[in-house]
Short mmCIF file of C-alpha atoms in Angstrom, two decimals:
data_model
loop_
_atom_site.label_atom_id
_atom_site.label_comp_id
_atom_site.label_asym_id
_atom_site.label_seq_id
_atom_site.Cartn_x
_atom_site.Cartn_y
_atom_site.Cartn_z
CA UNK A 47 -0.54 22.55 -15.86
CA UNK A 48 -2.92 20.20 -17.68
CA UNK A 49 -2.05 21.93 -20.94
CA UNK A 50 1.63 21.30 -20.21
CA UNK A 51 0.89 17.60 -19.69
CA UNK A 52 -0.96 17.39 -23.01
CA UNK A 53 1.89 19.22 -24.76
CA UNK A 54 4.37 16.74 -23.25
CA UNK A 55 2.27 13.81 -24.42
CA UNK A 56 2.05 15.24 -27.92
CA UNK A 57 5.83 15.57 -28.15
CA UNK A 58 6.38 12.09 -26.71
CA UNK A 59 3.93 10.22 -28.90
CA UNK A 60 4.24 12.17 -32.17
CA UNK A 61 6.57 9.72 -33.91
CA UNK A 62 4.67 6.65 -32.75
CA UNK A 63 1.33 8.23 -33.64
CA UNK A 64 2.61 9.18 -37.10
CA UNK A 65 3.86 5.64 -37.69
CA UNK A 66 0.49 4.20 -36.66
CA UNK A 67 -1.35 6.67 -38.90
CA UNK A 68 0.89 5.62 -41.79
CA UNK A 69 0.17 1.95 -41.03
CA UNK A 70 -3.58 2.56 -41.06
CA UNK A 71 -3.40 4.57 -44.28
CA UNK A 72 -1.36 1.78 -45.89
CA UNK A 73 -4.03 -0.74 -44.90
CA UNK A 74 -6.79 1.50 -46.27
CA UNK A 75 -4.84 1.86 -49.53
CA UNK A 76 -4.61 -1.93 -49.72
CA UNK A 77 -8.36 -2.23 -49.11
CA UNK A 78 -9.00 0.32 -51.88
CA UNK A 79 -6.85 -1.69 -54.29
CA UNK A 80 -8.49 -4.93 -53.20
CA UNK A 81 -11.98 -3.50 -53.68
CA UNK A 82 -11.07 -2.22 -57.13
CA UNK A 83 -9.72 -5.64 -58.08
CA UNK A 84 -13.06 -7.22 -57.13
CA UNK A 85 -14.73 -5.23 -59.90
CA UNK A 86 -11.92 -6.03 -62.33
CA UNK A 87 -12.10 -9.77 -61.71
CA UNK A 88 -15.93 -10.06 -61.73
CA UNK A 89 -18.93 -8.32 -63.20
CA UNK A 90 -20.25 -5.45 -61.02
CA UNK A 91 -23.61 -7.13 -60.53
CA UNK A 92 -21.88 -10.22 -59.11
CA UNK A 93 -19.83 -8.11 -56.69
CA UNK A 94 -22.94 -6.20 -55.64
CA UNK A 95 -24.80 -9.47 -55.04
CA UNK A 96 -22.01 -10.81 -52.85
CA UNK A 97 -21.76 -7.65 -50.78
CA UNK A 98 -25.41 -6.58 -50.61
CA UNK A 99 -27.10 -9.98 -50.28
CA UNK A 100 -24.51 -12.57 -49.23
CA UNK A 101 -22.84 -10.34 -46.62
CA UNK A 102 -19.36 -10.38 -48.13
CA UNK A 103 -17.06 -7.88 -46.38
CA UNK A 104 -14.75 -6.13 -48.83
CA UNK A 105 -12.70 -4.50 -46.06
CA UNK A 106 -11.90 -7.56 -43.94
CA UNK A 107 -8.22 -6.57 -43.83
CA UNK A 108 -9.19 -3.76 -41.45
CA UNK A 109 -10.54 -6.10 -38.77
CA UNK A 110 -7.49 -6.34 -36.47
CA UNK A 111 -5.88 -3.00 -37.30
CA UNK A 112 -7.76 -0.85 -34.73
CA UNK A 113 -6.95 -3.43 -32.04
CA UNK A 114 -3.26 -3.36 -32.94
CA UNK A 115 -3.27 0.43 -33.20
CA UNK A 116 -4.81 0.87 -29.75
CA UNK A 117 -2.37 -1.50 -28.06
CA UNK A 118 0.69 0.02 -29.73
CA UNK A 119 -0.41 3.58 -29.00
CA UNK A 120 -0.98 2.70 -25.34
CA UNK A 121 2.49 1.17 -25.18
CA UNK A 122 4.07 4.17 -26.92
CA UNK A 123 2.43 6.53 -24.44
CA UNK A 124 2.81 4.72 -21.11
CA UNK A 125 5.83 2.46 -21.53
CA UNK A 126 8.30 5.40 -21.47
CA UNK A 127 6.46 6.79 -18.42
CA UNK A 128 6.85 3.55 -16.47
CA UNK A 129 10.51 3.11 -17.39
CA UNK A 130 12.53 4.28 -14.38
CA UNK A 131 9.15 5.32 -12.88
CA UNK A 132 9.02 8.64 -14.72
CA UNK A 133 5.27 8.70 -14.27
CA UNK A 134 5.83 9.21 -10.55
CA UNK A 135 7.19 12.68 -11.35
CA UNK A 136 3.94 13.59 -13.10
CA UNK A 137 1.96 12.34 -10.10
CA UNK A 138 3.90 14.72 -7.83
CA UNK A 139 2.86 17.80 -9.79
CA UNK A 140 0.74 20.39 -7.93
CA UNK A 141 -2.39 19.01 -9.60
CA UNK A 142 -4.88 16.46 -8.34
CA UNK A 143 -3.87 12.93 -9.29
CA UNK A 144 -7.13 12.21 -11.07
CA UNK A 145 -6.61 15.27 -13.30
CA UNK A 146 -3.09 14.16 -14.22
CA UNK A 147 -4.21 10.64 -15.11
CA UNK A 148 -7.32 11.88 -16.92
CA UNK A 149 -5.22 14.27 -19.01
CA UNK A 150 -2.93 11.42 -20.10
CA UNK A 151 -5.81 9.09 -20.94
CA UNK A 152 -7.89 11.78 -22.65
CA UNK A 153 -4.97 12.67 -24.88
CA UNK A 154 -4.44 9.04 -25.82
CA UNK A 155 -8.12 8.47 -26.56
CA UNK A 156 -8.21 11.62 -28.70
CA UNK A 157 -5.07 10.56 -30.61
CA UNK A 158 -6.47 7.07 -31.19
CA UNK A 159 -9.85 8.49 -32.17
CA UNK A 160 -8.22 10.70 -34.80
CA UNK A 161 -6.70 7.64 -36.47
CA UNK A 162 -9.81 5.49 -36.29
CA UNK A 163 -12.14 8.27 -37.45
CA UNK A 164 -9.86 8.75 -40.44
CA UNK A 165 -10.16 5.03 -41.16
CA UNK A 166 -13.95 5.19 -40.94
CA UNK A 167 -14.09 8.28 -43.15
CA UNK A 168 -11.96 6.66 -45.83
CA UNK A 169 -14.02 3.47 -45.58
CA UNK A 170 -17.23 5.45 -46.08
CA UNK A 171 -15.87 7.31 -49.12
CA UNK A 172 -14.41 4.13 -50.59
CA UNK A 173 -17.62 2.15 -50.14
CA UNK A 174 -19.72 4.99 -51.53
CA UNK A 175 -17.56 4.95 -54.67
CA UNK A 176 -18.71 1.44 -55.55
CA UNK A 177 -21.90 0.70 -53.62
CA UNK A 178 -25.18 2.42 -52.65
CA UNK A 179 -25.80 4.24 -49.39
CA UNK A 180 -27.16 1.11 -47.69
CA UNK A 181 -23.77 -0.57 -48.12
CA UNK A 182 -21.98 2.48 -46.71
CA UNK A 183 -24.11 2.44 -43.56
CA UNK A 184 -23.70 -1.31 -43.17
CA UNK A 185 -19.93 -1.01 -43.59
CA UNK A 186 -19.70 1.57 -40.82
CA UNK A 187 -21.86 -0.53 -38.49
CA UNK A 188 -19.63 -3.52 -39.23
CA UNK A 189 -16.37 -1.66 -38.60
CA UNK A 190 -17.59 0.17 -35.47
CA UNK A 191 -17.05 -2.80 -33.09
CA UNK A 192 -13.51 -3.20 -34.42
CA UNK A 193 -12.84 0.43 -33.54
CA UNK A 194 -14.26 -0.15 -30.07
CA UNK A 195 -11.84 -3.04 -29.71
CA UNK A 196 -9.06 -0.55 -30.45
CA UNK A 197 -10.17 1.71 -27.59
CA UNK A 198 -10.39 -1.30 -25.26
CA UNK A 199 -6.89 -2.36 -26.31
CA UNK A 200 -5.57 1.14 -25.57
CA UNK A 201 -7.21 1.32 -22.15
CA UNK A 202 -6.21 -2.26 -21.32
CA UNK A 203 -2.59 -1.48 -22.18
CA UNK A 204 -2.70 1.65 -20.02
CA UNK A 205 -4.20 -0.30 -17.12
CA UNK A 206 -1.63 -3.09 -17.36
CA UNK A 207 1.35 -0.74 -17.59
CA UNK A 208 0.21 1.49 -14.72
CA UNK A 209 -0.59 -1.42 -12.42
CA UNK A 210 2.38 -2.05 -10.08
CA UNK A 211 1.35 -5.56 -8.96
CA UNK A 212 2.14 -8.34 -11.43
CA UNK A 213 -0.80 -10.60 -10.60
CA UNK A 214 -3.16 -7.67 -11.18
CA UNK A 215 -1.36 -6.85 -14.43
CA UNK A 216 -2.15 -10.37 -15.64
CA UNK A 217 -5.78 -10.05 -14.55
CA UNK A 218 -6.20 -6.69 -16.30
CA UNK A 219 -4.67 -8.03 -19.50
CA UNK A 220 -7.08 -10.99 -19.36
CA UNK A 221 -10.06 -8.64 -18.90
CA UNK A 222 -8.95 -6.44 -21.81
CA UNK A 223 -8.49 -9.47 -24.08
CA UNK A 224 -11.91 -10.83 -23.11
CA UNK A 225 -13.59 -7.48 -23.81
CA UNK A 226 -11.78 -7.12 -27.11
CA UNK A 227 -12.94 -10.58 -28.15
CA UNK A 228 -16.54 -9.44 -27.70
CA UNK A 229 -16.06 -7.03 -30.60
CA UNK A 230 -14.08 -9.34 -32.87
CA UNK A 231 -16.54 -12.16 -33.50
CA UNK A 232 -17.04 -12.97 -37.18
CA UNK A 233 -20.76 -12.37 -37.42
CA UNK A 234 -23.05 -11.11 -40.16
CA UNK A 235 -22.29 -7.53 -41.28
CA UNK A 236 -23.96 -4.96 -39.03
CA UNK A 237 -25.12 -7.54 -36.49
CA UNK A 238 -23.64 -5.51 -33.59
CA UNK A 239 -25.88 -2.56 -34.36
CA UNK A 240 -28.52 -3.27 -31.70
CA UNK A 241 -26.08 -3.92 -28.83
CA UNK A 242 -23.42 -1.37 -29.75
CA UNK A 243 -24.62 1.27 -27.22
CA UNK A 244 -24.35 -1.32 -24.42
CA UNK A 245 -20.84 -2.25 -25.52
CA UNK A 246 -19.85 1.43 -25.61
CA UNK A 247 -21.02 1.87 -22.01
CA UNK A 248 -19.23 -1.32 -20.98
CA UNK A 249 -15.99 -0.12 -22.55
CA UNK A 250 -16.37 3.33 -20.99
CA UNK A 251 -16.08 1.76 -17.54
CA UNK A 252 -12.39 1.21 -18.23
CA UNK A 253 -11.75 4.97 -18.35
CA UNK A 254 -12.27 5.68 -14.63
CA UNK A 255 -10.77 2.27 -13.94
CA UNK A 256 -7.36 3.63 -14.98
CA UNK A 257 -7.37 5.73 -11.79
CA UNK A 258 -7.16 2.65 -9.54
CA UNK A 259 -3.75 1.35 -10.71
CA UNK A 260 -2.51 4.95 -10.85
CA UNK A 261 -3.35 5.41 -7.16
CA UNK A 262 -1.71 2.08 -6.31
CA UNK A 263 1.39 3.08 -8.27
CA UNK A 264 1.55 6.48 -6.56
CA UNK A 265 1.10 5.27 -2.98
CA UNK A 266 2.34 1.67 -3.03
CA UNK A 267 5.50 2.42 -1.04
CA UNK A 268 3.46 4.01 1.70
CA UNK A 269 1.54 0.85 2.42
#
């Protein structure tokens, strides 16, 4: 039954996921062109000095893309389910509620992870084409919090859409925005490296949190 749910989610989100993957690839292509133009406009040693010593970020256009991708993917996955309360049908399947909800969320996280890992892979290859290994590692550390913001945006969207009570929807949206802001500060490249494990654990708390609005949605008419 869980496999059937995942298959349903794949069919439902395929077009939206493909559009988001195309958007991310378009942004990465723009970053590649922008990085190349840096070396065309200035001497390589000047570009290296700016990036390696002054902390210039040559992929700044990527900053908000994971956040946008996570929110849009969450909407593409759960908005159709909440329209006419279709999700209620899934919650009446002969499977424990927590398994149904976990299957939906796990699929979404996997789909989002596939996009963001592709972004990080391209960023690593692109940076390695122009800069030494130290710059590649620093670029990945710098982009990692932005990717975490994407996962928070996805989970926050899922929480808000599943929540049946409007005042709690507003509260959940506020929490998701506040958490996302933690990852979006314009700090020195790689400055999140020491606290990133703590932020990962903090974000992971949202995963089981999705069960609470799902239970309220399933049983709200019984109360």
